[in-house]
mmCIF file with all atom_site columns, C-alpha atoms in Angstrom:
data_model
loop_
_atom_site.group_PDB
_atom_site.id
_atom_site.type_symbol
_atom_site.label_atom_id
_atom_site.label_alt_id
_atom_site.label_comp_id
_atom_site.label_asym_id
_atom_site.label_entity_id
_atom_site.label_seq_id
_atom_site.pdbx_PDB_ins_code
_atom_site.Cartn_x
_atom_site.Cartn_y
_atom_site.Cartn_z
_atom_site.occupancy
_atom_site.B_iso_or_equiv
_atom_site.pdbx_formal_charge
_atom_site.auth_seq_id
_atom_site.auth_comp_id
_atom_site.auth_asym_id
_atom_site.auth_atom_id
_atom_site.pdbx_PDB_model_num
ATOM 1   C CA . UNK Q 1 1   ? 77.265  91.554  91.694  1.00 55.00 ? 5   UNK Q CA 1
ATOM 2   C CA . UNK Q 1 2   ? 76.448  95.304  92.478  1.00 64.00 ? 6   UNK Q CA 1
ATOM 3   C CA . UNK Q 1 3   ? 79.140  97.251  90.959  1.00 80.00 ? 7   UNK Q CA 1
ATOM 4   C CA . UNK Q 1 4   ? 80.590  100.143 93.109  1.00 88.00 ? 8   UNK Q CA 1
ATOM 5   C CA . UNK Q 1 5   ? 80.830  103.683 92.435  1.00 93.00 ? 9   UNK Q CA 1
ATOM 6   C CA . UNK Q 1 6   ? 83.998  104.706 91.306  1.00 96.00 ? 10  UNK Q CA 1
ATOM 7   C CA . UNK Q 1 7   ? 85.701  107.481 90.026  1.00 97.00 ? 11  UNK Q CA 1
ATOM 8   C CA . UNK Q 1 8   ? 89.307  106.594 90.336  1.00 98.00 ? 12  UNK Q CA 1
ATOM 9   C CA . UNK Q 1 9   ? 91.526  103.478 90.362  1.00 98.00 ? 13  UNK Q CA 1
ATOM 10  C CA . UNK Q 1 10  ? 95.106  103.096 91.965  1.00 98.00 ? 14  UNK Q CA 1
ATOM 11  C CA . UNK Q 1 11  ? 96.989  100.098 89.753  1.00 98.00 ? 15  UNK Q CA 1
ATOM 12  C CA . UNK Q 1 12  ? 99.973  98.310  91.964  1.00 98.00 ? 16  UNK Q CA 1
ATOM 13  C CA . UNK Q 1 13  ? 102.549 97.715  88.867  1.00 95.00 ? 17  UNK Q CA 1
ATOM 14  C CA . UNK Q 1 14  ? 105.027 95.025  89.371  1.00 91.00 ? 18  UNK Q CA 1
ATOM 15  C CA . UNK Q 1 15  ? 102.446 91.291  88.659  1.00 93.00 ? 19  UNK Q CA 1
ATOM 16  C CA . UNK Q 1 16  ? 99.373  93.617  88.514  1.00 97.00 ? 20  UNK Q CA 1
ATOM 17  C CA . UNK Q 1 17  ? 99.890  95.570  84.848  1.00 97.00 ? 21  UNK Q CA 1
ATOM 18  C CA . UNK Q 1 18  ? 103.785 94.335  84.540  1.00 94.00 ? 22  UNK Q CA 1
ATOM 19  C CA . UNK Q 1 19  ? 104.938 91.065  84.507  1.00 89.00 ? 23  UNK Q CA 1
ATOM 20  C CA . UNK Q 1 20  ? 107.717 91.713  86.683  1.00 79.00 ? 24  UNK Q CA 1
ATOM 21  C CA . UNK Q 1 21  ? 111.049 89.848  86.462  1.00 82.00 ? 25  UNK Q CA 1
ATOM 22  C CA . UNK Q 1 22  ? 112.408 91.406  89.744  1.00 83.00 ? 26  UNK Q CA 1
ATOM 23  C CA . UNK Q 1 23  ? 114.161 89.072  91.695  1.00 90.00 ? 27  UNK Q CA 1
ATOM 24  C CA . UNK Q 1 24  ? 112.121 89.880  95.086  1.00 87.00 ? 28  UNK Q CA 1
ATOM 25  C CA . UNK Q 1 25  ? 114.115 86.970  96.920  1.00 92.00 ? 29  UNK Q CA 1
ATOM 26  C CA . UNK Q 1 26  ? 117.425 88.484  96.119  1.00 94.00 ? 30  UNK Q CA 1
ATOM 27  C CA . UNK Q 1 27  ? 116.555 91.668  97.161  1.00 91.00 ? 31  UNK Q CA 1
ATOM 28  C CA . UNK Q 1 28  ? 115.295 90.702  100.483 1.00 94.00 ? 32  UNK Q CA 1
ATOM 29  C CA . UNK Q 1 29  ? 118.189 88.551  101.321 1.00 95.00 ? 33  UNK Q CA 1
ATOM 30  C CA . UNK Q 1 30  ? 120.419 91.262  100.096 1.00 96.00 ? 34  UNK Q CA 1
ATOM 31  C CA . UNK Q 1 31  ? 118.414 93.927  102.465 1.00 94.00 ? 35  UNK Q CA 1
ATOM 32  C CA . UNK Q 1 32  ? 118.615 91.918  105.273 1.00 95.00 ? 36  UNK Q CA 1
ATOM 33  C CA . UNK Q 1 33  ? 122.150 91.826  104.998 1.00 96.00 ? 37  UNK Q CA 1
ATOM 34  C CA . UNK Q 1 34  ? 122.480 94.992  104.478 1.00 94.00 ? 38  UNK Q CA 1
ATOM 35  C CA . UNK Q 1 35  ? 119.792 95.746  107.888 1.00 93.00 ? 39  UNK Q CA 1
ATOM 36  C CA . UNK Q 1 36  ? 121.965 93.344  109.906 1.00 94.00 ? 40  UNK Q CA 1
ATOM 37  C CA . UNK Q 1 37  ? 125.192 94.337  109.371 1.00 93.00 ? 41  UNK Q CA 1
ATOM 38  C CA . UNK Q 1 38  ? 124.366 97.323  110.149 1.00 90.00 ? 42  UNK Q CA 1
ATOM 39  C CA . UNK Q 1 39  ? 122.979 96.341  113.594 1.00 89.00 ? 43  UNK Q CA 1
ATOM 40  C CA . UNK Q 1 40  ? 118.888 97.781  112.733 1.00 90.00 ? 44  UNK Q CA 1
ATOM 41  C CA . UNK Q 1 41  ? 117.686 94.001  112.492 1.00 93.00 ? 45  UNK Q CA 1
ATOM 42  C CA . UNK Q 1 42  ? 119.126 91.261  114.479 1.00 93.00 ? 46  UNK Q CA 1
ATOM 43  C CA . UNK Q 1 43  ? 120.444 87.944  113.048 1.00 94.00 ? 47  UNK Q CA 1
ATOM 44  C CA . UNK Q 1 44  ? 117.631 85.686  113.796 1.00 96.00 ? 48  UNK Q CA 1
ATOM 45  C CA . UNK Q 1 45  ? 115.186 88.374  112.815 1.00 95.00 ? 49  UNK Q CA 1
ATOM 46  C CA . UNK Q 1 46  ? 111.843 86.581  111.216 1.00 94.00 ? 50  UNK Q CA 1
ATOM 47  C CA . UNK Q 1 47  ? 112.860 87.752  107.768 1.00 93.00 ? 51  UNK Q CA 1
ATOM 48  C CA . UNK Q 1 48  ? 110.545 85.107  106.446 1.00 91.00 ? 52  UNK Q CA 1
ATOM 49  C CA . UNK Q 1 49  ? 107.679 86.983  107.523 1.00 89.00 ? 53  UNK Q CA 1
ATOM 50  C CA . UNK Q 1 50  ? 108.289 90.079  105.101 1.00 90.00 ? 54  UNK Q CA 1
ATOM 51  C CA . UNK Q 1 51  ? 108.974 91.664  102.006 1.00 87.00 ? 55  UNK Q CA 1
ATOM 52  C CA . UNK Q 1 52  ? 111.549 94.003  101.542 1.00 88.00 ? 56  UNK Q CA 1
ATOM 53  C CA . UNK Q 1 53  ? 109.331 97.143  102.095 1.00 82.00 ? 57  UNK Q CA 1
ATOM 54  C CA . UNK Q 1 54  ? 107.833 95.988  105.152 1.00 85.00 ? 58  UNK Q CA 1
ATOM 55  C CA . UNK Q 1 55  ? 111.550 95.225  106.425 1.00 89.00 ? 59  UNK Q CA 1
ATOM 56  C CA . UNK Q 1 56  ? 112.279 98.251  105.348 1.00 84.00 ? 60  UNK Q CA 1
ATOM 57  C CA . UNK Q 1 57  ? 109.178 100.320 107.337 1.00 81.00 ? 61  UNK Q CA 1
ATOM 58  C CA . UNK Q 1 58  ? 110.086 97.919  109.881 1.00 85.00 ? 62  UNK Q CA 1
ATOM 59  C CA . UNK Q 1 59  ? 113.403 99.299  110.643 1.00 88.00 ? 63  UNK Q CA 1
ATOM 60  C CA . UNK Q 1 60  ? 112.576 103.146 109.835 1.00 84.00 ? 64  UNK Q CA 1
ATOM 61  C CA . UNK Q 1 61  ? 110.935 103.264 113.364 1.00 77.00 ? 65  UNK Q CA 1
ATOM 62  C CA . UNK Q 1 62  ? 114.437 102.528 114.818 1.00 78.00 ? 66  UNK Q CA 1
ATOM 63  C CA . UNK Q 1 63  ? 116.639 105.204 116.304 1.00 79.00 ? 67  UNK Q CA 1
ATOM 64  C CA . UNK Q 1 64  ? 119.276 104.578 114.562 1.00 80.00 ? 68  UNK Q CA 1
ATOM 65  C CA . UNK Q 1 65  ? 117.783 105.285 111.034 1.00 84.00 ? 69  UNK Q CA 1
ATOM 66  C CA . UNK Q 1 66  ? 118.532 108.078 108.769 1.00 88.00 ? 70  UNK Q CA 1
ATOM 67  C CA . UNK Q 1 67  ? 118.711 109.086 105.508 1.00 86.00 ? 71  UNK Q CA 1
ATOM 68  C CA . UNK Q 1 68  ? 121.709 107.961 104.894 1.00 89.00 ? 72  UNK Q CA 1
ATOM 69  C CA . UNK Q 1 69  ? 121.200 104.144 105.404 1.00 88.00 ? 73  UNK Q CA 1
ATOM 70  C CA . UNK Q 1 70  ? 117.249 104.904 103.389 1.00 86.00 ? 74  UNK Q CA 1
ATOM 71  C CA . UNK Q 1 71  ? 119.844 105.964 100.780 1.00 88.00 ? 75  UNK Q CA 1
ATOM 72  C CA . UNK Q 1 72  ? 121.484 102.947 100.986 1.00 92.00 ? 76  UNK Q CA 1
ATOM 73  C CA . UNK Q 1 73  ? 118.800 100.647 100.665 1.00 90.00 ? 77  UNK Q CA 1
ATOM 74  C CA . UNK Q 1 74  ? 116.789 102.639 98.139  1.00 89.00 ? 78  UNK Q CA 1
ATOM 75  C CA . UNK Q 1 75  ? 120.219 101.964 96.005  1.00 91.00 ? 79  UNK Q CA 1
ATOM 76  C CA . UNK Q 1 76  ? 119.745 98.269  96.439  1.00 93.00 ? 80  UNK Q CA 1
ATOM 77  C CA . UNK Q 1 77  ? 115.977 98.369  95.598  1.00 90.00 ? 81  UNK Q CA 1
ATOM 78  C CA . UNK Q 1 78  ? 116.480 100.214 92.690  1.00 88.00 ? 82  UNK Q CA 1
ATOM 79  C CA . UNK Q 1 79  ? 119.766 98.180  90.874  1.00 90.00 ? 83  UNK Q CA 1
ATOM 80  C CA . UNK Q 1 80  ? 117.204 94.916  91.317  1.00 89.00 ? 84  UNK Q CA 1
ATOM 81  C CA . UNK Q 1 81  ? 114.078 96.920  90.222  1.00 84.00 ? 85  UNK Q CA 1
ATOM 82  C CA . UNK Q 1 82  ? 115.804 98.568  86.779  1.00 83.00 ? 86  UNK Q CA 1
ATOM 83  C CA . UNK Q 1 83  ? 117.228 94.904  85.715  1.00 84.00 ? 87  UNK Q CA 1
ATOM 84  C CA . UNK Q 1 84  ? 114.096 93.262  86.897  1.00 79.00 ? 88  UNK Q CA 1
ATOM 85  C CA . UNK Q 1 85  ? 111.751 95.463  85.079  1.00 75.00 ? 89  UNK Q CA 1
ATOM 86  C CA . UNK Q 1 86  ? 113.987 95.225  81.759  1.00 74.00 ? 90  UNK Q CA 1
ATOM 87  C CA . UNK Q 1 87  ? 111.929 93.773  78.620  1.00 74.00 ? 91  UNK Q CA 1
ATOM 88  C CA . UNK Q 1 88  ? 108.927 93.355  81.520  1.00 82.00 ? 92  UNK Q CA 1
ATOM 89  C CA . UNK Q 1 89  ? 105.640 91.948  79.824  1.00 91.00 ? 93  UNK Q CA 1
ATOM 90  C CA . UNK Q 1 90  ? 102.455 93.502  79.828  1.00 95.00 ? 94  UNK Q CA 1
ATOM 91  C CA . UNK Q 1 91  ? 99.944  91.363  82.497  1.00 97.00 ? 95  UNK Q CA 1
ATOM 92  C CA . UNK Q 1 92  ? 97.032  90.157  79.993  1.00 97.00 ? 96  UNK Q CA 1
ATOM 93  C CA . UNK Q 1 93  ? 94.405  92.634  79.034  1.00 97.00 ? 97  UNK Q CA 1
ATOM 94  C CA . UNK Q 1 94  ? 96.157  95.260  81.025  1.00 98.00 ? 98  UNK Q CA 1
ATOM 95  C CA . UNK Q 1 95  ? 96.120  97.572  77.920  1.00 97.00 ? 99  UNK Q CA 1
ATOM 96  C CA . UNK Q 1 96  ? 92.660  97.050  76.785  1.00 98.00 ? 100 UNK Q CA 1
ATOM 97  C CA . UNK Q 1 97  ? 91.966  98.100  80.282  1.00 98.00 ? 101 UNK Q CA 1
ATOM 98  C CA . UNK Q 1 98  ? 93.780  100.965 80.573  1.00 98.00 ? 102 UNK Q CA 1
ATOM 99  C CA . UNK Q 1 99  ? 92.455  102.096 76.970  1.00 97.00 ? 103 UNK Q CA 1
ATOM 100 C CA . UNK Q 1 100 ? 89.000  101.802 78.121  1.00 96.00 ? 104 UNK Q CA 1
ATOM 101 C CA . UNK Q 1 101 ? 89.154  103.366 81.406  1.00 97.00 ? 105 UNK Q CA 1
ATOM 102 C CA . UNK Q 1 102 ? 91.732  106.138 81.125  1.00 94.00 ? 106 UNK Q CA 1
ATOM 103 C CA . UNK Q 1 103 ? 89.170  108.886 79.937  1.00 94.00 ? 107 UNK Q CA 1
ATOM 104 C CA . UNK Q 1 104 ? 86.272  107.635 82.412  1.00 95.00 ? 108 UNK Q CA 1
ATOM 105 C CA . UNK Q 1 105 ? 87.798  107.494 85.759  1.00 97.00 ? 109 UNK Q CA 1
ATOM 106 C CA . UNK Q 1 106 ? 91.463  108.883 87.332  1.00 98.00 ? 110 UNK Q CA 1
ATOM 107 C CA . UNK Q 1 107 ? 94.135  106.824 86.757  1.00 98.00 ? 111 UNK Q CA 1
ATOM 108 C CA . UNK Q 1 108 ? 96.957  106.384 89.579  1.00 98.00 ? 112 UNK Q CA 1
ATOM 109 C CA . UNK Q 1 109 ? 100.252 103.780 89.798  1.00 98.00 ? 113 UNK Q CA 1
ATOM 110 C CA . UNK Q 1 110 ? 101.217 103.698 93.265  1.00 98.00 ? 114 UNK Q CA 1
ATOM 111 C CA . UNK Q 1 111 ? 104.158 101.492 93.407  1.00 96.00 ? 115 UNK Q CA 1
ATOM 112 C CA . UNK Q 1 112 ? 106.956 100.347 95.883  1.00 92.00 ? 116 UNK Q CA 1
ATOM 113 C CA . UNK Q 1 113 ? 109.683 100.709 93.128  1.00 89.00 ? 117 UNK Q CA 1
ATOM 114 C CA . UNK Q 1 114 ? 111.468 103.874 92.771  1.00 88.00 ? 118 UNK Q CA 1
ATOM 115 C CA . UNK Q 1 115 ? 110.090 106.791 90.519  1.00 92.00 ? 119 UNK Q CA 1
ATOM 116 C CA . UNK Q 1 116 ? 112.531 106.385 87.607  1.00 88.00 ? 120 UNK Q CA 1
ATOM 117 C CA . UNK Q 1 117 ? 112.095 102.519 87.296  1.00 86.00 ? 121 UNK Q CA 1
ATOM 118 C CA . UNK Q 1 118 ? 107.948 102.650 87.392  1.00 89.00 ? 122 UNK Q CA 1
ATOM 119 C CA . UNK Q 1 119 ? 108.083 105.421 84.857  1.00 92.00 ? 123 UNK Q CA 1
ATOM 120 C CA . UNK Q 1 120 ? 111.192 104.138 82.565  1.00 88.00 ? 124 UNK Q CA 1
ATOM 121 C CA . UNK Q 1 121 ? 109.112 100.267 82.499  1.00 89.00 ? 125 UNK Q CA 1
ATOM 122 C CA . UNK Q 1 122 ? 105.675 102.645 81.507  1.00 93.00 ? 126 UNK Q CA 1
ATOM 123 C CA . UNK Q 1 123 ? 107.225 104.255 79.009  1.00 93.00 ? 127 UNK Q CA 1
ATOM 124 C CA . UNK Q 1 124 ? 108.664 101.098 77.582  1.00 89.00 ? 128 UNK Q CA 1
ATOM 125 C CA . UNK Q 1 125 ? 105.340 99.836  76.813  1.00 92.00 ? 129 UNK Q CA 1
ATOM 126 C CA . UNK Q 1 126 ? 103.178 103.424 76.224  1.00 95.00 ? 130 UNK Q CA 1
ATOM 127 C CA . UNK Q 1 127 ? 101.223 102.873 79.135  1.00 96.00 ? 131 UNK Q CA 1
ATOM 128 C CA . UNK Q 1 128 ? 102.452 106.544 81.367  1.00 97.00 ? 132 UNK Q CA 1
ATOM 129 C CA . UNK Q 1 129 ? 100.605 108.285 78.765  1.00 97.00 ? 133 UNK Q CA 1
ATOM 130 C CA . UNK Q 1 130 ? 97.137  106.768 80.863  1.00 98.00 ? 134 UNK Q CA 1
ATOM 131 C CA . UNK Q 1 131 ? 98.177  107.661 84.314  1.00 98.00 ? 135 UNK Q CA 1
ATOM 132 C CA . UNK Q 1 132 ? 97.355  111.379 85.457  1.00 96.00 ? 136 UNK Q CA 1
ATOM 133 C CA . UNK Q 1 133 ? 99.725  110.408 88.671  1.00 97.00 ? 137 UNK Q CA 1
ATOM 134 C CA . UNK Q 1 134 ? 102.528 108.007 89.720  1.00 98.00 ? 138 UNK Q CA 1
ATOM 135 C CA . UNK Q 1 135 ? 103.299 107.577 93.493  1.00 98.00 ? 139 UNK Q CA 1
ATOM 136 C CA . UNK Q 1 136 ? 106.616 105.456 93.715  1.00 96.00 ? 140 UNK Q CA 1
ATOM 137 C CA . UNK Q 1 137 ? 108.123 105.677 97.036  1.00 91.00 ? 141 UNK Q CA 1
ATOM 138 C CA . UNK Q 1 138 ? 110.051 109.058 97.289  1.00 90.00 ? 142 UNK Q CA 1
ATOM 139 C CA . UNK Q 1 139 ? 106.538 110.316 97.270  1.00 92.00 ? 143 UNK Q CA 1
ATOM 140 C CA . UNK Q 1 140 ? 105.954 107.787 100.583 1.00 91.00 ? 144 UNK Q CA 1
ATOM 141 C CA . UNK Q 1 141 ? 107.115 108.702 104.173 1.00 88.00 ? 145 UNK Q CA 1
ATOM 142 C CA . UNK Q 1 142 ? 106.591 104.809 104.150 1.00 89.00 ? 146 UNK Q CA 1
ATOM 143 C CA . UNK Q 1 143 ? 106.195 102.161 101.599 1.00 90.00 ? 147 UNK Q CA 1
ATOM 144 C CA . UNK Q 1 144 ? 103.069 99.920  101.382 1.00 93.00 ? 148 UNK Q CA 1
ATOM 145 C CA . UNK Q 1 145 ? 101.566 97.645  103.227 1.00 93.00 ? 149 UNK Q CA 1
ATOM 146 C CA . UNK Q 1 146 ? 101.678 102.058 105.059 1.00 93.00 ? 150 UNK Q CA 1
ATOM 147 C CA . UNK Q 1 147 ? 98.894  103.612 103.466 1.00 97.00 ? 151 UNK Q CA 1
ATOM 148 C CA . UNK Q 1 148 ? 100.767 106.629 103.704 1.00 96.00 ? 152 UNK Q CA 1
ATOM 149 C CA . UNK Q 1 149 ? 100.686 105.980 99.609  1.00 97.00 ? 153 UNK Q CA 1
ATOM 150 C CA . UNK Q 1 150 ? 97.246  105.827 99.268  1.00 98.00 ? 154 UNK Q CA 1
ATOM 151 C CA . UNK Q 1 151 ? 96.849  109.194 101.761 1.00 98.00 ? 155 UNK Q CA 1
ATOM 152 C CA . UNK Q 1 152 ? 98.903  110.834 99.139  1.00 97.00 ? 156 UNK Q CA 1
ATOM 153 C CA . UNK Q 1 153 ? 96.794  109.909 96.546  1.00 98.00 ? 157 UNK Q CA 1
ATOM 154 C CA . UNK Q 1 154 ? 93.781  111.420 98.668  1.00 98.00 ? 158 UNK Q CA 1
ATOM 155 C CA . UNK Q 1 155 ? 95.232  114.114 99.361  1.00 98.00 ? 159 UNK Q CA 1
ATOM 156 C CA . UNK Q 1 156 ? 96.171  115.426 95.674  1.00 97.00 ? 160 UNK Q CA 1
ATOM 157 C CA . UNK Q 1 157 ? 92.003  114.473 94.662  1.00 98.00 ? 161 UNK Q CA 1
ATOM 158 C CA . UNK Q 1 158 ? 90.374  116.279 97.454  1.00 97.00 ? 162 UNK Q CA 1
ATOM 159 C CA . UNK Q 1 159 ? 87.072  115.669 95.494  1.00 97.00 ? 163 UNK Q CA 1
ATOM 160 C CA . UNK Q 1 160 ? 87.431  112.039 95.377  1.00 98.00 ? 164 UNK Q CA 1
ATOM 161 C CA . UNK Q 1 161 ? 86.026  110.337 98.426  1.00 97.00 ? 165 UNK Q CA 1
ATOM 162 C CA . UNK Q 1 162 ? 88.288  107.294 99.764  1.00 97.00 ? 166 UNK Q CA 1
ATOM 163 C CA . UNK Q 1 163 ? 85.062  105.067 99.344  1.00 96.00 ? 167 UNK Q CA 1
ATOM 164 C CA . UNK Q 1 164 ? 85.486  105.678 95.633  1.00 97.00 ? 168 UNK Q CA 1
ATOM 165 C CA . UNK Q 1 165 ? 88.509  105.103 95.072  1.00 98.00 ? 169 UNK Q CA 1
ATOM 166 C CA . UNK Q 1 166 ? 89.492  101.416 94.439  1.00 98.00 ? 170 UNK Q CA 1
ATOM 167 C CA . UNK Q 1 167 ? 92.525  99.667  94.529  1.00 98.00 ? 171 UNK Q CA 1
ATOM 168 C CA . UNK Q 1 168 ? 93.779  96.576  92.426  1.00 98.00 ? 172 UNK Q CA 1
ATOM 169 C CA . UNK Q 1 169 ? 96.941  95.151  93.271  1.00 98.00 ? 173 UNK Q CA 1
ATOM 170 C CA . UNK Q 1 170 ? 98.579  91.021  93.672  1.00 97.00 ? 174 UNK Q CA 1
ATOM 171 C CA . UNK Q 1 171 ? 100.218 91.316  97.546  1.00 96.00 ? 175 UNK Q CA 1
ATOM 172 C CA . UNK Q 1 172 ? 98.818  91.666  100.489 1.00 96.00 ? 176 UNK Q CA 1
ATOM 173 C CA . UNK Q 1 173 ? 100.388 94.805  101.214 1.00 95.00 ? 177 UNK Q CA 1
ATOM 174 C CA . UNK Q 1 174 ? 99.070  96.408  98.396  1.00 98.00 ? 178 UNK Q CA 1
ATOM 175 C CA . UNK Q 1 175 ? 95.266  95.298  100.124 1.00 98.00 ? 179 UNK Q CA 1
ATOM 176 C CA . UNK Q 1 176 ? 96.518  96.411  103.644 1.00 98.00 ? 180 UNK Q CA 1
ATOM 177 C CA . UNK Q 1 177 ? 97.914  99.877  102.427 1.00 98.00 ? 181 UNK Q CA 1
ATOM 178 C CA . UNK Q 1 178 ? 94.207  100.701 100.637 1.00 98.00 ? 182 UNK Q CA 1
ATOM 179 C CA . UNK Q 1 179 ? 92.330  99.193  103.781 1.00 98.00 ? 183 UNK Q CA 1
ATOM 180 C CA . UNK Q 1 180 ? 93.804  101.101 106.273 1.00 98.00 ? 184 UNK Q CA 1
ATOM 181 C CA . UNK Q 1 181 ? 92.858  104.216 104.232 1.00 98.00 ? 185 UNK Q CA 1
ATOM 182 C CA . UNK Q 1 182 ? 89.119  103.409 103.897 1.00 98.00 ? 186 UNK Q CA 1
ATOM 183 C CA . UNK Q 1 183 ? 89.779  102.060 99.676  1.00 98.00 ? 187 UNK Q CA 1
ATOM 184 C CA . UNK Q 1 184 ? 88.094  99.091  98.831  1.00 98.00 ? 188 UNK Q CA 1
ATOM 185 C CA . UNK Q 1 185 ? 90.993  96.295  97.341  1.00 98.00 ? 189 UNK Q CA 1
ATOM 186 C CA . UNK Q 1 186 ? 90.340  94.019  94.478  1.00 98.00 ? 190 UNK Q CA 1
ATOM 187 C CA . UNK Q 1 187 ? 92.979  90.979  94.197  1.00 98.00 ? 191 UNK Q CA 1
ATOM 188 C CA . UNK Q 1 188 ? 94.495  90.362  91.317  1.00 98.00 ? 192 UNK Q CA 1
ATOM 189 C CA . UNK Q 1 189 ? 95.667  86.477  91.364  1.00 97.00 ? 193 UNK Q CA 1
ATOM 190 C CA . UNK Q 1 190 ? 96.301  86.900  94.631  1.00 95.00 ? 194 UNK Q CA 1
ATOM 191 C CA . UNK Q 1 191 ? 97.361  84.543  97.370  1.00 94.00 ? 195 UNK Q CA 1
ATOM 192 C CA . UNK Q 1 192 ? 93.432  85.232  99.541  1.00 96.00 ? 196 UNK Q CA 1
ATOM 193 C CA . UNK Q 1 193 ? 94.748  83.014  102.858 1.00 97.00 ? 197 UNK Q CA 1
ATOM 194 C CA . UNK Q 1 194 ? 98.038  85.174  103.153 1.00 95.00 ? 198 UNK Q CA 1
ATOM 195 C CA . UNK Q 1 195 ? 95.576  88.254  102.628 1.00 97.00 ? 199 UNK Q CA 1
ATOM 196 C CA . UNK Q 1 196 ? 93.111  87.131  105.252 1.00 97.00 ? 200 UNK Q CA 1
ATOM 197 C CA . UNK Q 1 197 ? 96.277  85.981  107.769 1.00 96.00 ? 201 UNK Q CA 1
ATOM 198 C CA . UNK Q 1 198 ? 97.435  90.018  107.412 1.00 95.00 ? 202 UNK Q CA 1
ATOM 199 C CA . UNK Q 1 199 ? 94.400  90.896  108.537 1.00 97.00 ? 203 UNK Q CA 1
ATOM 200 C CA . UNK Q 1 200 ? 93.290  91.939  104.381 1.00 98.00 ? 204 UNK Q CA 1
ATOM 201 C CA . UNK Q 1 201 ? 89.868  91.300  103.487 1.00 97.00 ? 205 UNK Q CA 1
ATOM 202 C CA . UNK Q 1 202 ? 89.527  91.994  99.667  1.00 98.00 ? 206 UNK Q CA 1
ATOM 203 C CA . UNK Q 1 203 ? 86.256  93.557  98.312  1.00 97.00 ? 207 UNK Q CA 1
ATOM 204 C CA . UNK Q 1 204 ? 86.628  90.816  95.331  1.00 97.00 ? 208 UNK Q CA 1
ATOM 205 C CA . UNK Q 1 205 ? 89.347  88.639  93.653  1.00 97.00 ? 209 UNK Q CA 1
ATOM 206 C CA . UNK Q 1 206 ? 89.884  88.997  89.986  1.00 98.00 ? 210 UNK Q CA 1
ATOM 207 C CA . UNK Q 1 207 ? 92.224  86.247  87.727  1.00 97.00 ? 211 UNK Q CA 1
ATOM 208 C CA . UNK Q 1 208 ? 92.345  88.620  84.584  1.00 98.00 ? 212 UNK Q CA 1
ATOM 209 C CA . UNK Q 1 209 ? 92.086  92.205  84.171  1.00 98.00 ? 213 UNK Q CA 1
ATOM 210 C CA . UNK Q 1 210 ? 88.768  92.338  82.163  1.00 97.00 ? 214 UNK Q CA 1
ATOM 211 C CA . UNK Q 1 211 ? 86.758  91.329  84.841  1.00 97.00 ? 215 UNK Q CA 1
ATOM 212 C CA . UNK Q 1 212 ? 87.493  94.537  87.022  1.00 97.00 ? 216 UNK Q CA 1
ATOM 213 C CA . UNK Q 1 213 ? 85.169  96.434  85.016  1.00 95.00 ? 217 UNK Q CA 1
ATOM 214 C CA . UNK Q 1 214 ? 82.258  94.015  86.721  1.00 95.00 ? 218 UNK Q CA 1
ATOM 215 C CA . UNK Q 1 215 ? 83.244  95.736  90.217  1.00 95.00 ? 219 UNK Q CA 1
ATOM 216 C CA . UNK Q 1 216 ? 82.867  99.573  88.136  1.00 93.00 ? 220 UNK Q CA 1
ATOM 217 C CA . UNK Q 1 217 ? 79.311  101.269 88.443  1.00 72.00 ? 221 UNK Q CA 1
#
């Protein structure tokens, strides 16, 4: 393959560099709740359909948000995120990776998870020390699959171009926040027919992290 010309990289962190042991079913079911009872989603809401952040962006558009319940839900996000990311393994190769790419190219986590759990699972393993940013979502008017992430991102490397930027991530709303901001998206054991039923059209699928450097010019 022709390898594209890139000078930075945005990681996705829970099952792309972390083996995460966040229970994402829980804290759906426990977000729902939360959305329903107080009247933002209604009962037979297609809940099935979406992951806690997009529920979440979902519901922000609503007139009755505010901070208040964004406080709320952030609080249930994070309780699941610190006890999922406890003891988290490294995903394989991910710091061979890092090690060889950290001095070449700028480095970015842009993660759903709240600042202090991406950094505190990092720092765990040694790995913040290769990031020159983290964008967790209190730097996000909207979590991913918004690109409102990735815009962030763009707009702190002004001299980075979006088409060399590329993106690596395992859900399809980490491919449909980089898409919509003109980044190309690499899968990383992802599921490809939920990507290409959202609408996500990967620029290559990966099943360990070595290979990435193949899509690096």
């Amino acid at each position: 393959m022709t390898p594209f010309q890139i000078k930075g990289i945005v990681f996705d962190m829970d099952n792309t560099l972390l083996k995460s042991n966040i229970d994402f079913p829980a804290m759906k079911l426990e977000t729902f709740n939360y959305l329903v009872a107080s009247k933002l989603l209604p009962e037979d809401f297609p809940a099935h359909e979406h992951t806690s952040s997009s529920l979440m962006t979902h519901v922000q558009s609503s007139g009755l948000w505010n901070g208040q319940l964004q406080k709320e839900i952030w609080g249930i996000f994070t309780k699941h995120e610190l006890l999922g990311m406890k003891d988290a393994e490294l995903e394989p190769g991910a710091r061979d990776l890092l090690q060889r790419l950290h001095t070449q190219l700028a480095m970015v986590i842009l993660t759903n998870n709240s600042y202090v759990a991406a950094l505190a699972a990092l720092q765990y393993h040694s790995l913040d020390k290769y990031f020159d940013y983290i964008v967790a979502r209190e730097q996000m008017e909207f979590m991913k699959p918004s690109p409102c992430g990735v815009y962030t991102i763009l707009s702190r490397y002004k001299q980075i171009a979006p088409e060399e930027w590329l993106s690596v991530g395992d859900s399809w709303i980490d491919g449909k926040a980089a898409q919509d901001a003109g980044v190309k998206f690499v899968a990383y054991r992802g599921k490809l027919a939920e990507m290409s039923s959202r609408g996500v059209v990967p620029a290559g699928a990966i099943h360990h992290l070595s290979e990435l450097t193949a899509f690096l010019g």
